[in-house]
PDB file of C-alpha atoms in Angstrom:
ATOM      1  CA  UNK A   1      -0.073 -39.761  40.736  1.00  0.00           C
ATOM      2  CA  UNK A   2      -1.205 -37.014  43.106  1.00  0.00           C
ATOM      3  CA  UNK A   3       1.652 -35.257  44.853  1.00  0.00           C
ATOM      4  CA  UNK A   4       1.187 -33.564  48.216  1.00  0.00           C
ATOM      5  CA  UNK A   5       3.399 -30.748  49.381  1.00  0.00           C
ATOM      6  CA  UNK A   6       3.793 -29.481  52.925  1.00  0.00           C
ATOM      7  CA  UNK A   7       6.278 -27.812  55.184  1.00  0.00           C
ATOM      8  CA  UNK A   8       9.646 -29.437  55.770  1.00  0.00           C
ATOM      9  CA  UNK A   9       9.408 -28.533  59.466  1.00  0.00           C
ATOM     10  CA  UNK A  10       8.758 -31.446  61.790  1.00  0.00           C
ATOM     11  CA  UNK A  11       5.086 -31.716  62.779  1.00  0.00           C
ATOM     12  CA  UNK A  12       3.528 -30.505  66.012  1.00  0.00           C
ATOM     13  CA  UNK A  13       1.686 -33.395  67.690  1.00  0.00           C
ATOM     14  CA  UNK A  14      -0.883 -32.233  70.255  1.00  0.00           C
ATOM     15  CA  UNK A  15      -2.773 -34.386  72.718  1.00  0.00           C
ATOM     16  CA  UNK A  16      -2.714 -37.013  75.399  1.00  0.00           C
ATOM     17  CA  UNK A  17       0.134 -39.016  76.825  1.00  0.00           C
ATOM     18  CA  UNK A  18      -0.977 -41.575  79.389  1.00  0.00           C
ATOM     19  CA  UNK A  19      -0.402 -44.973  80.887  1.00  0.00           C
ATOM     20  CA  UNK A  20      -2.691 -47.917  80.156  1.00  0.00           C
ATOM     21  CA  UNK A  21      -2.831 -49.629  83.543  1.00  0.00           C
ATOM     22  CA  UNK A  22      -3.425 -53.384  83.274  1.00  0.00           C
ATOM     23  CA  UNK A  23      -3.788 -55.652  86.320  1.00  0.00           C
ATOM     24  CA  UNK A  24      -0.160 -56.785  85.946  1.00  0.00           C
ATOM     25  CA  UNK A  25       1.609 -53.953  84.118  1.00  0.00           C
ATOM     26  CA  UNK A  26       1.356 -50.436  82.742  1.00  0.00           C
ATOM     27  CA  UNK A  27       2.037 -49.392  79.155  1.00  0.00           C
ATOM     28  CA  UNK A  28       2.910 -45.888  77.970  1.00  0.00           C
ATOM     29  CA  UNK A  29       0.654 -44.608  75.224  1.00  0.00           C
ATOM     30  CA  UNK A  30      -2.067 -42.251  74.146  1.00  0.00           C
ATOM     31  CA  UNK A  31      -2.785 -42.072  70.417  1.00  0.00           C
ATOM     32  CA  UNK A  32      -1.023 -38.736  69.721  1.00  0.00           C
ATOM     33  CA  UNK A  33       1.980 -39.826  71.770  1.00  0.00           C
ATOM     34  CA  UNK A  34       2.152 -43.099  69.830  1.00  0.00           C
ATOM     35  CA  UNK A  35       2.091 -41.136  66.573  1.00  0.00           C
ATOM     36  CA  UNK A  36       4.920 -38.894  67.809  1.00  0.00           C
ATOM     37  CA  UNK A  37       6.927 -41.911  68.984  1.00  0.00           C
ATOM     38  CA  UNK A  38       6.593 -43.651  65.626  1.00  0.00           C
ATOM     39  CA  UNK A  39       7.411 -40.487  63.707  1.00  0.00           C
ATOM     40  CA  UNK A  40      10.563 -40.013  65.740  1.00  0.00           C
ATOM     41  CA  UNK A  41      11.569 -43.605  65.033  1.00  0.00           C
ATOM     42  CA  UNK A  42      11.024 -42.979  61.321  1.00  0.00           C
ATOM     43  CA  UNK A  43      13.003 -39.718  61.300  1.00  0.00           C
ATOM     44  CA  UNK A  44      10.031 -37.347  61.212  1.00  0.00           C
ATOM     45  CA  UNK A  45      11.323 -34.880  63.860  1.00  0.00           C
ATOM     46  CA  UNK A  46       8.024 -34.366  65.730  1.00  0.00           C
ATOM     47  CA  UNK A  47       7.405 -32.003  68.625  1.00  0.00           C
ATOM     48  CA  UNK A  48       4.922 -33.508  71.075  1.00  0.00           C
ATOM     49  CA  UNK A  49       2.833 -30.923  72.958  1.00  0.00           C
ATOM     50  CA  UNK A  50       0.978 -32.220  76.005  1.00  0.00           C
ATOM     51  CA  UNK A  51       1.152 -32.403  79.775  1.00  0.00           C
ATOM     52  CA  UNK A  52       2.008 -34.776  82.609  1.00  0.00           C
ATOM     53  CA  UNK A  53       1.602 -34.418  86.342  1.00  0.00           C
ATOM     54  CA  UNK A  54       4.270 -33.547  88.878  1.00  0.00           C
ATOM     55  CA  UNK A  55       4.399 -37.192  89.894  1.00  0.00           C
ATOM     56  CA  UNK A  56       6.343 -40.401  89.390  1.00  0.00           C
ATOM     57  CA  UNK A  57       4.491 -41.391  86.198  1.00  0.00           C
ATOM     58  CA  UNK A  58       5.199 -37.951  84.743  1.00  0.00           C
ATOM     59  CA  UNK A  59       8.893 -38.315  85.515  1.00  0.00           C
ATOM     60  CA  UNK A  60       8.792 -41.742  83.876  1.00  0.00           C
ATOM     61  CA  UNK A  61       7.339 -40.240  80.700  1.00  0.00           C
ATOM     62  CA  UNK A  62      10.215 -37.756  80.495  1.00  0.00           C
ATOM     63  CA  UNK A  63      12.776 -40.462  81.195  1.00  0.00           C
ATOM     64  CA  UNK A  64      11.372 -42.724  78.487  1.00  0.00           C
ATOM     65  CA  UNK A  65      11.221 -39.862  75.981  1.00  0.00           C
ATOM     66  CA  UNK A  66      14.830 -38.935  76.739  1.00  0.00           C
ATOM     67  CA  UNK A  67      15.979 -42.523  76.274  1.00  0.00           C
ATOM     68  CA  UNK A  68      14.243 -42.595  72.883  1.00  0.00           C
ATOM     69  CA  UNK A  69      15.780 -39.234  71.958  1.00  0.00           C
ATOM     70  CA  UNK A  70      12.486 -37.358  71.697  1.00  0.00           C
ATOM     71  CA  UNK A  71      12.281 -33.598  72.200  1.00  0.00           C
ATOM     72  CA  UNK A  72      10.344 -33.009  75.435  1.00  0.00           C
ATOM     73  CA  UNK A  73      10.336 -29.200  75.271  1.00  0.00           C
ATOM     74  CA  UNK A  74       6.610 -29.251  74.482  1.00  0.00           C
ATOM     75  CA  UNK A  75       5.760 -31.519  77.414  1.00  0.00           C
ATOM     76  CA  UNK A  76       4.410 -29.474  80.322  1.00  0.00           C
ATOM     77  CA  UNK A  77       4.329 -30.429  84.002  1.00  0.00           C
ATOM     78  CA  UNK A  78       1.024 -29.658  85.712  1.00  0.00           C
ATOM     79  CA  UNK A  79       1.348 -29.595  89.517  1.00  0.00           C
ATOM     80  CA  UNK A  80      -2.430 -29.658  90.007  1.00  0.00           C
ATOM     81  CA  UNK A  81      -3.420 -32.724  87.959  1.00  0.00           C
ATOM     82  CA  UNK A  82      -2.021 -36.253  87.641  1.00  0.00           C
ATOM     83  CA  UNK A  83      -0.421 -37.883  84.639  1.00  0.00           C
ATOM     84  CA  UNK A  84      -3.090 -39.483  82.481  1.00  0.00           C
ATOM     85  CA  UNK A  85      -4.181 -43.051  83.048  1.00  0.00           C
ATOM     86  CA  UNK A  86      -6.578 -45.534  81.532  1.00  0.00           C
ATOM     87  CA  UNK A  87      -7.656 -48.357  83.824  1.00  0.00           C
ATOM     88  CA  UNK A  88      -7.829 -51.631  81.912  1.00  0.00           C
ATOM     89  CA  UNK A  89      -9.663 -54.595  83.411  1.00  0.00           C
ATOM     90  CA  UNK A  90      -9.921 -58.076  81.946  1.00  0.00           C
ATOM     91  CA  UNK A  91     -13.017 -60.255  82.165  1.00  0.00           C
ATOM     92  CA  UNK A  92     -12.827 -63.594  80.403  1.00  0.00           C
ATOM     93  CA  UNK A  93      -9.823 -62.312  78.500  1.00  0.00           C
ATOM     94  CA  UNK A  94     -11.757 -59.356  77.098  1.00  0.00           C
ATOM     95  CA  UNK A  95     -10.477 -55.886  78.064  1.00  0.00           C
ATOM     96  CA  UNK A  96     -12.651 -53.010  79.219  1.00  0.00           C
ATOM     97  CA  UNK A  97     -11.361 -49.470  79.596  1.00  0.00           C
ATOM     98  CA  UNK A  98     -12.005 -46.611  81.972  1.00  0.00           C
ATOM     99  CA  UNK A  99     -10.512 -43.363  80.669  1.00  0.00           C
ATOM    100  CA  UNK A 100      -9.943 -41.402  83.862  1.00  0.00           C
ATOM    101  CA  UNK A 101     -11.205 -37.807  83.881  1.00  0.00           C
ATOM    102  CA  UNK A 102      -9.460 -34.541  84.817  1.00  0.00           C
ATOM    103  CA  UNK A 103      -5.902 -35.512  83.965  1.00  0.00           C
ATOM    104  CA  UNK A 104      -2.889 -33.333  83.176  1.00  0.00           C
ATOM    105  CA  UNK A 105      -3.451 -33.671  79.430  1.00  0.00           C
ATOM    106  CA  UNK A 106      -6.849 -31.996  79.871  1.00  0.00           C
ATOM    107  CA  UNK A 107      -5.111 -28.809  81.032  1.00  0.00           C
ATOM    108  CA  UNK A 108      -2.344 -28.064  78.525  1.00  0.00           C
ATOM    109  CA  UNK A 109      -1.371 -24.422  79.044  1.00  0.00           C
ATOM    110  CA  UNK A 110      -1.908 -22.142  76.061  1.00  0.00           C
ATOM    111  CA  UNK A 111       1.036 -19.781  76.458  1.00  0.00           C
ATOM    112  CA  UNK A 112       3.514 -22.541  77.254  1.00  0.00           C
ATOM    113  CA  UNK A 113       2.359 -24.447  74.173  1.00  0.00           C
ATOM    114  CA  UNK A 114       2.754 -21.400  71.934  1.00  0.00           C
ATOM    115  CA  UNK A 115       6.236 -20.815  73.317  1.00  0.00           C
ATOM    116  CA  UNK A 116       7.168 -24.451  72.667  1.00  0.00           C
ATOM    117  CA  UNK A 117       6.219 -24.347  68.981  1.00  0.00           C
ATOM    118  CA  UNK A 118       8.172 -21.160  68.207  1.00  0.00           C
ATOM    119  CA  UNK A 119      10.062 -21.831  64.990  1.00  0.00           C
ATOM    120  CA  UNK A 120       7.560 -24.474  63.844  1.00  0.00           C
ATOM    121  CA  UNK A 121       4.853 -22.111  62.654  1.00  0.00           C
ATOM    122  CA  UNK A 122       5.086 -23.603  59.147  1.00  0.00           C
ATOM    123  CA  UNK A 123       4.611 -27.147  60.438  1.00  0.00           C
ATOM    124  CA  UNK A 124       1.617 -29.437  60.161  1.00  0.00           C
ATOM    125  CA  UNK A 125      -0.433 -29.660  63.364  1.00  0.00           C
ATOM    126  CA  UNK A 126      -1.742 -33.124  64.275  1.00  0.00           C
ATOM    127  CA  UNK A 127      -4.396 -33.771  66.925  1.00  0.00           C
ATOM    128  CA  UNK A 128      -7.137 -36.186  67.918  1.00  0.00           C
ATOM    129  CA  UNK A 129     -10.254 -35.629  70.020  1.00  0.00           C
ATOM    130  CA  UNK A 130      -9.789 -37.138  73.510  1.00  0.00           C
ATOM    131  CA  UNK A 131      -7.531 -34.358  74.843  1.00  0.00           C
ATOM    132  CA  UNK A 132     -10.184 -31.814  73.842  1.00  0.00           C
ATOM    133  CA  UNK A 133     -12.811 -32.929  76.357  1.00  0.00           C
ATOM    134  CA  UNK A 134     -11.869 -30.042  78.715  1.00  0.00           C
ATOM    135  CA  UNK A 135     -12.016 -26.345  77.883  1.00  0.00           C
ATOM    136  CA  UNK A 136      -8.379 -25.809  78.913  1.00  0.00           C
ATOM    137  CA  UNK A 137      -6.819 -28.009  76.259  1.00  0.00           C
ATOM    138  CA  UNK A 138      -9.514 -27.059  73.722  1.00  0.00           C
ATOM    139  CA  UNK A 139      -8.544 -23.398  74.034  1.00  0.00           C
ATOM    140  CA  UNK A 140      -4.869 -24.290  73.707  1.00  0.00           C
ATOM    141  CA  UNK A 141      -5.509 -26.279  70.545  1.00  0.00           C
ATOM    142  CA  UNK A 142      -7.502 -23.362  69.116  1.00  0.00           C
ATOM    143  CA  UNK A 143      -4.493 -21.100  69.677  1.00  0.00           C
ATOM    144  CA  UNK A 144      -2.175 -23.615  68.010  1.00  0.00           C
ATOM    145  CA  UNK A 145      -4.547 -23.926  65.057  1.00  0.00           C
ATOM    146  CA  UNK A 146      -4.476 -20.133  64.681  1.00  0.00           C
ATOM    147  CA  UNK A 147      -0.666 -20.138  64.749  1.00  0.00           C
ATOM    148  CA  UNK A 148       0.494 -22.972  62.506  1.00  0.00           C
ATOM    149  CA  UNK A 149       0.417 -22.491  58.750  1.00  0.00           C
ATOM    150  CA  UNK A 150       1.189 -25.973  57.463  1.00  0.00           C
ATOM    151  CA  UNK A 151      -2.362 -27.269  57.789  1.00  0.00           C
ATOM    152  CA  UNK A 152      -4.175 -29.393  60.370  1.00  0.00           C
ATOM    153  CA  UNK A 153      -4.297 -33.191  60.341  1.00  0.00           C
ATOM    154  CA  UNK A 154      -7.175 -34.454  62.485  1.00  0.00           C
ATOM    155  CA  UNK A 155      -7.099 -38.091  63.570  1.00  0.00           C
ATOM    156  CA  UNK A 156     -10.695 -38.387  64.757  1.00  0.00           C
ATOM    157  CA  UNK A 157     -10.223 -41.224  67.301  1.00  0.00           C
ATOM    158  CA  UNK A 158     -13.595 -40.958  69.062  1.00  0.00           C
ATOM    159  CA  UNK A 159     -13.571 -42.250  72.639  1.00  0.00           C
ATOM    160  CA  UNK A 160     -16.968 -42.616  74.318  1.00  0.00           C
ATOM    161  CA  UNK A 161     -18.273 -40.788  76.240  1.00  0.00           C
ATOM    162  CA  UNK A 162     -15.722 -38.018  75.692  1.00  0.00           C
ATOM    163  CA  UNK A 163     -17.004 -36.423  72.496  1.00  0.00           C
ATOM    164  CA  UNK A 164     -20.028 -34.762  70.978  1.00  0.00           C
ATOM    165  CA  UNK A 165     -20.972 -34.654  67.316  1.00  0.00           C
ATOM    166  CA  UNK A 166     -21.190 -30.891  66.857  1.00  0.00           C
ATOM    167  CA  UNK A 167     -17.773 -30.221  68.400  1.00  0.00           C
ATOM    168  CA  UNK A 168     -16.062 -32.925  66.356  1.00  0.00           C
ATOM    169  CA  UNK A 169     -17.735 -31.759  63.161  1.00  0.00           C
ATOM    170  CA  UNK A 170     -16.501 -28.215  63.811  1.00  0.00           C
ATOM    171  CA  UNK A 171     -12.953 -29.515  64.266  1.00  0.00           C
ATOM    172  CA  UNK A 172     -13.227 -31.515  61.051  1.00  0.00           C
ATOM    173  CA  UNK A 173     -14.441 -28.417  59.211  1.00  0.00           C
ATOM    174  CA  UNK A 174     -11.295 -26.545  60.217  1.00  0.00           C
ATOM    175  CA  UNK A 175      -8.866 -29.280  59.160  1.00  0.00           C
ATOM    176  CA  UNK A 176      -7.016 -30.004  55.934  1.00  0.00           C
ATOM    177  CA  UNK A 177      -6.635 -33.775  56.280  1.00  0.00           C
ATOM    178  CA  UNK A 178      -8.979 -36.016  58.266  1.00  0.00           C
ATOM    179  CA  UNK A 179      -8.336 -39.653  59.115  1.00  0.00           C
ATOM    180  CA  UNK A 180     -11.098 -41.790  60.607  1.00  0.00           C
ATOM    181  CA  UNK A 181     -12.501 -45.304  60.589  1.00  0.00           C
ATOM    182  CA  UNK A 182     -15.797 -46.568  59.233  1.00  0.00           C
ATOM    183  CA  UNK A 183     -17.657 -46.318  62.552  1.00  0.00           C
ATOM    184  CA  UNK A 184     -16.490 -42.724  62.975  1.00  0.00           C
ATOM    185  CA  UNK A 185     -17.532 -41.856  59.432  1.00  0.00           C
ATOM    186  CA  UNK A 186     -20.974 -43.306  60.145  1.00  0.00           C
ATOM    187  CA  UNK A 187     -21.206 -41.287  63.377  1.00  0.00           C
ATOM    188  CA  UNK A 188     -20.246 -37.990  61.738  1.00  0.00           C
ATOM    189  CA  UNK A 189     -22.012 -38.442  58.414  1.00  0.00           C
ATOM    190  CA  UNK A 190     -25.640 -37.822  57.481  1.00  0.00           C
ATOM    191  CA  UNK A 191     -26.544 -41.457  56.877  1.00  0.00           C
ATOM    192  CA  UNK A 192     -26.904 -41.121  53.109  1.00  0.00           C
ATOM    193  CA  UNK A 193     -23.727 -42.881  51.995  1.00  0.00           C
ATOM    194  CA  UNK A 194     -24.113 -45.904  49.743  1.00  0.00           C
ATOM    195  CA  UNK A 195     -20.492 -47.018  50.012  1.00  0.00           C
ATOM    196  CA  UNK A 196     -17.335 -46.137  51.956  1.00  0.00           C
ATOM    197  CA  UNK A 197     -16.107 -44.242  48.898  1.00  0.00           C
ATOM    198  CA  UNK A 198     -19.324 -42.212  48.801  1.00  0.00           C
ATOM    199  CA  UNK A 199     -19.042 -41.471  52.507  1.00  0.00           C
ATOM    200  CA  UNK A 200     -15.461 -40.276  52.219  1.00  0.00           C
ATOM    201  CA  UNK A 201     -16.297 -38.115  49.195  1.00  0.00           C
ATOM    202  CA  UNK A 202     -19.300 -36.628  50.997  1.00  0.00           C
ATOM    203  CA  UNK A 203     -17.203 -35.660  54.025  1.00  0.00           C
ATOM    204  CA  UNK A 204     -14.511 -34.228  51.747  1.00  0.00           C
ATOM    205  CA  UNK A 205     -17.017 -32.095  49.857  1.00  0.00           C
ATOM    206  CA  UNK A 206     -19.040 -30.979  52.872  1.00  0.00           C
ATOM    207  CA  UNK A 207     -16.046 -29.509  54.677  1.00  0.00           C
ATOM    208  CA  UNK A 208     -13.752 -28.546  51.810  1.00  0.00           C
ATOM    209  CA  UNK A 209     -10.939 -30.842  52.956  1.00  0.00           C
ATOM    210  CA  UNK A 210      -7.745 -31.676  51.090  1.00  0.00           C
ATOM    211  CA  UNK A 211      -8.189 -35.387  51.773  1.00  0.00           C
ATOM    212  CA  UNK A 212     -10.182 -37.901  53.797  1.00  0.00           C
ATOM    213  CA  UNK A 213      -8.299 -41.033  54.814  1.00  0.00           C
ATOM    214  CA  UNK A 214     -10.653 -43.868  55.762  1.00  0.00           C
ATOM    215  CA  UNK A 215      -9.342 -46.978  57.533  1.00  0.00           C
ATOM    216  CA  UNK A 216     -11.431 -50.143  57.205  1.00  0.00           C
ATOM    217  CA  UNK A 217      -9.675 -52.756  59.319  1.00  0.00           C
ATOM    218  CA  UNK A 218      -9.230 -56.038  57.483  1.00  0.00           C
ATOM    219  CA  UNK A 219     -10.632 -54.417  54.330  1.00  0.00           C
ATOM    220  CA  UNK A 220      -7.743 -51.973  54.123  1.00  0.00           C
ATOM    221  CA  UNK A 221      -7.998 -48.225  53.628  1.00  0.00           C
ATOM    222  CA  UNK A 222      -8.931 -45.612  51.074  1.00  0.00           C
ATOM    223  CA  UNK A 223      -8.301 -41.947  50.420  1.00  0.00           C
ATOM    224  CA  UNK A 224     -10.552 -39.394  48.757  1.00  0.00           C
ATOM    225  CA  UNK A 225      -8.600 -36.302  47.692  1.00  0.00           C
ATOM    226  CA  UNK A 226      -9.728 -32.826  46.692  1.00  0.00           C
ATOM    227  CA  UNK A 227      -8.641 -33.331  43.064  1.00  0.00           C
ATOM    228  CA  UNK A 228     -11.224 -36.103  42.677  1.00  0.00           C
ATOM    229  CA  UNK A 229      -8.797 -38.963  43.208  1.00  0.00           C
ATOM    230  CA  UNK A 230     -10.131 -41.974  45.132  1.00  0.00           C
ATOM    231  CA  UNK A 231      -7.665 -44.793  45.851  1.00  0.00           C
ATOM    232  CA  UNK A 232      -8.165 -48.016  47.805  1.00  0.00           C
ATOM    233  CA  UNK A 233      -5.427 -50.032  49.475  1.00  0.00           C
ATOM    234  CA  UNK A 234      -6.015 -53.624  50.618  1.00  0.00           C
ATOM    235  CA  UNK A 235      -4.792 -54.646  54.046  1.00  0.00           C
ATOM    236  CA  UNK A 236      -1.518 -56.556  53.716  1.00  0.00           C
ATOM    237  CA  UNK A 237      -1.210 -59.942  55.434  1.00  0.00           C
ATOM    238  CA  UNK A 238       0.315 -59.957  58.911  1.00  0.00           C
ATOM    239  CA  UNK A 239       2.960 -62.611  59.404  1.00  0.00           C
ATOM    240  CA  UNK A 240       3.132 -63.360  63.127  1.00  0.00           C
ATOM    241  CA  UNK A 241       0.177 -61.395  64.504  1.00  0.00           C
ATOM    242  CA  UNK A 242       0.562 -60.508  68.196  1.00  0.00           C
ATOM    243  CA  UNK A 243      -2.090 -57.808  68.639  1.00  0.00           C
ATOM    244  CA  UNK A 244      -3.602 -54.870  66.772  1.00  0.00           C
ATOM    245  CA  UNK A 245      -2.958 -52.291  69.501  1.00  0.00           C
ATOM    246  CA  UNK A 246      -1.619 -49.104  67.958  1.00  0.00           C
ATOM    247  CA  UNK A 247      -2.104 -50.146  64.339  1.00  0.00           C
ATOM    248  CA  UNK A 248      -4.204 -47.070  63.633  1.00  0.00           C
ATOM    249  CA  UNK A 249      -1.620 -44.794  65.243  1.00  0.00           C
ATOM    250  CA  UNK A 250       1.130 -46.411  63.168  1.00  0.00           C
ATOM    251  CA  UNK A 251      -0.924 -45.865  60.027  1.00  0.00           C
ATOM    252  CA  UNK A 252      -1.452 -42.198  60.938  1.00  0.00           C
ATOM    253  CA  UNK A 253       2.252 -41.643  61.555  1.00  0.00           C
ATOM    254  CA  UNK A 254       3.191 -42.805  58.066  1.00  0.00           C
ATOM    255  CA  UNK A 255       0.366 -40.866  56.413  1.00  0.00           C
ATOM    256  CA  UNK A 256       1.588 -37.736  58.170  1.00  0.00           C
ATOM    257  CA  UNK A 257       5.180 -38.477  57.177  1.00  0.00           C
ATOM    258  CA  UNK A 258       4.108 -38.998  53.581  1.00  0.00           C
ATOM    259  CA  UNK A 259       2.285 -35.666  53.482  1.00  0.00           C
ATOM    260  CA  UNK A 260       5.377 -33.952  54.876  1.00  0.00           C
ATOM    261  CA  UNK A 261       7.661 -35.669  52.367  1.00  0.00           C
ATOM    262  CA  UNK A 262       5.420 -35.077  49.358  1.00  0.00           C
ATOM    263  CA  UNK A 263       4.779 -38.723  48.503  1.00  0.00           C
ATOM    264  CA  UNK A 264       1.862 -39.513  46.237  1.00  0.00           C
ATOM    265  CA  UNK A 265      -1.292 -40.903  47.799  1.00  0.00           C
ATOM    266  CA  UNK A 266      -0.749 -44.331  46.280  1.00  0.00           C
ATOM    267  CA  UNK A 267       2.646 -44.508  47.982  1.00  0.00           C
ATOM    268  CA  UNK A 268       1.334 -43.103  51.253  1.00  0.00           C
ATOM    269  CA  UNK A 269      -1.438 -45.689  51.570  1.00  0.00           C
ATOM    270  CA  UNK A 270       0.773 -48.617  50.614  1.00  0.00           C
ATOM    271  CA  UNK A 271       3.539 -47.674  53.060  1.00  0.00           C
ATOM    272  CA  UNK A 272       1.126 -46.787  55.867  1.00  0.00           C
ATOM    273  CA  UNK A 273      -0.715 -50.098  55.511  1.00  0.00           C
ATOM    274  CA  UNK A 274       2.526 -52.064  55.470  1.00  0.00           C
ATOM    275  CA  UNK A 275       3.889 -50.277  58.550  1.00  0.00           C
ATOM    276  CA  UNK A 276       0.624 -50.773  60.452  1.00  0.00           C
ATOM    277  CA  UNK A 277       0.774 -54.479  59.619  1.00  0.00           C
ATOM    278  CA  UNK A 278       4.307 -54.672  60.987  1.00  0.00           C
ATOM    279  CA  UNK A 279       3.238 -52.975  64.229  1.00  0.00           C
ATOM    280  CA  UNK A 280       0.701 -55.791  64.640  1.00  0.00           C
ATOM    281  CA  UNK A 281       3.675 -58.133  65.145  1.00  0.00           C
ATOM    282  CA  UNK A 282       4.636 -56.201  68.310  1.00  0.00           C
ATOM    283  CA  UNK A 283       3.204 -56.500  71.784  1.00  0.00           C
ATOM    284  CA  UNK A 284       1.657 -53.070  72.175  1.00  0.00           C
ATOM    285  CA  UNK A 285       1.596 -49.933  70.060  1.00  0.00           C
ATOM    286  CA  UNK A 286       5.304 -49.079  69.812  1.00  0.00           C
ATOM    287  CA  UNK A 287       8.769 -50.458  70.385  1.00  0.00           C
ATOM    288  CA  UNK A 288      12.121 -49.163  71.601  1.00  0.00           C
ATOM    289  CA  UNK A 289      13.866 -51.353  69.009  1.00  0.00           C
ATOM    290  CA  UNK A 290      15.463 -48.854  66.633  1.00  0.00           C
ATOM    291  CA  UNK A 291      16.169 -51.566  64.082  1.00  0.00           C
ATOM    292  CA  UNK A 292      12.410 -52.063  63.662  1.00  0.00           C
ATOM    293  CA  UNK A 293      12.031 -48.505  62.380  1.00  0.00           C
ATOM    294  CA  UNK A 294      15.252 -48.594  60.371  1.00  0.00           C
ATOM    295  CA  UNK A 295      14.042 -51.699  58.554  1.00  0.00           C
ATOM    296  CA  UNK A 296      10.763 -50.005  57.626  1.00  0.00           C
ATOM    297  CA  UNK A 297      12.533 -46.878  56.381  1.00  0.00           C
ATOM    298  CA  UNK A 298      14.978 -48.886  54.263  1.00  0.00           C
ATOM    299  CA  UNK A 299      12.066 -50.441  52.414  1.00  0.00           C
ATOM    300  CA  UNK A 300      11.007 -46.952  51.271  1.00  0.00           C
TER     301      UNK A 300
END
């Protein structure tokens, strides 16, 4: 069994927090925020670094974080830009999304972020790609990457049209662990992979990563590690499926927790897949039900 070691400090989670605005409701989310929320529920002690506007939605984010017991010292208030939103419209029951541009999370201040992470320099830094579409937050992430020593976990999470191949490849090259799905692997690869395992190994080798974690939907997930280990994990059955929103974020949270705790990769994949399946029984990506997280942790 491969064992992974990392800092015992809680991870720094950088990126977007936003509201998905449906015709009849709004739902708090953003992939990095969902990861931080789940980690907090599982006892992972994350510090979320992002930004909201000086507006009612921004105040709501802080209120909800406080009620959940999350540390909001890394959450900045930007008086010049609004709290992030995604406009969700439904046509024939099928959702379509408009990720609104120029939001507070695009302008996370560098110095304030560095101040917030003081004392967590040995932590793992987690980030995605959406919050890096603007130079402001890109420069802040670069400063955080230069500061933390626990390694970088990149959750690729491509969101059209807010990414370009060269930029994402550069970010991958400067990461330790990379998690992505099959479509993202196809987009970033060179088109010469004969199997998902080959594709993951090729990405691992090309960029000198510690591990590539590939999610494959109903076909499960696999990891290719730097010691040559390749492990596949089938997707567990979901008893009482509600929706799959946030399943990938749930999976990422447990992978990150497993790296922090030094679990083996076999254990990480099995627990991450099981937790993601349980999140599919919720309406939405997360829950405020503490017993949900306690039940998952007890099973470990």
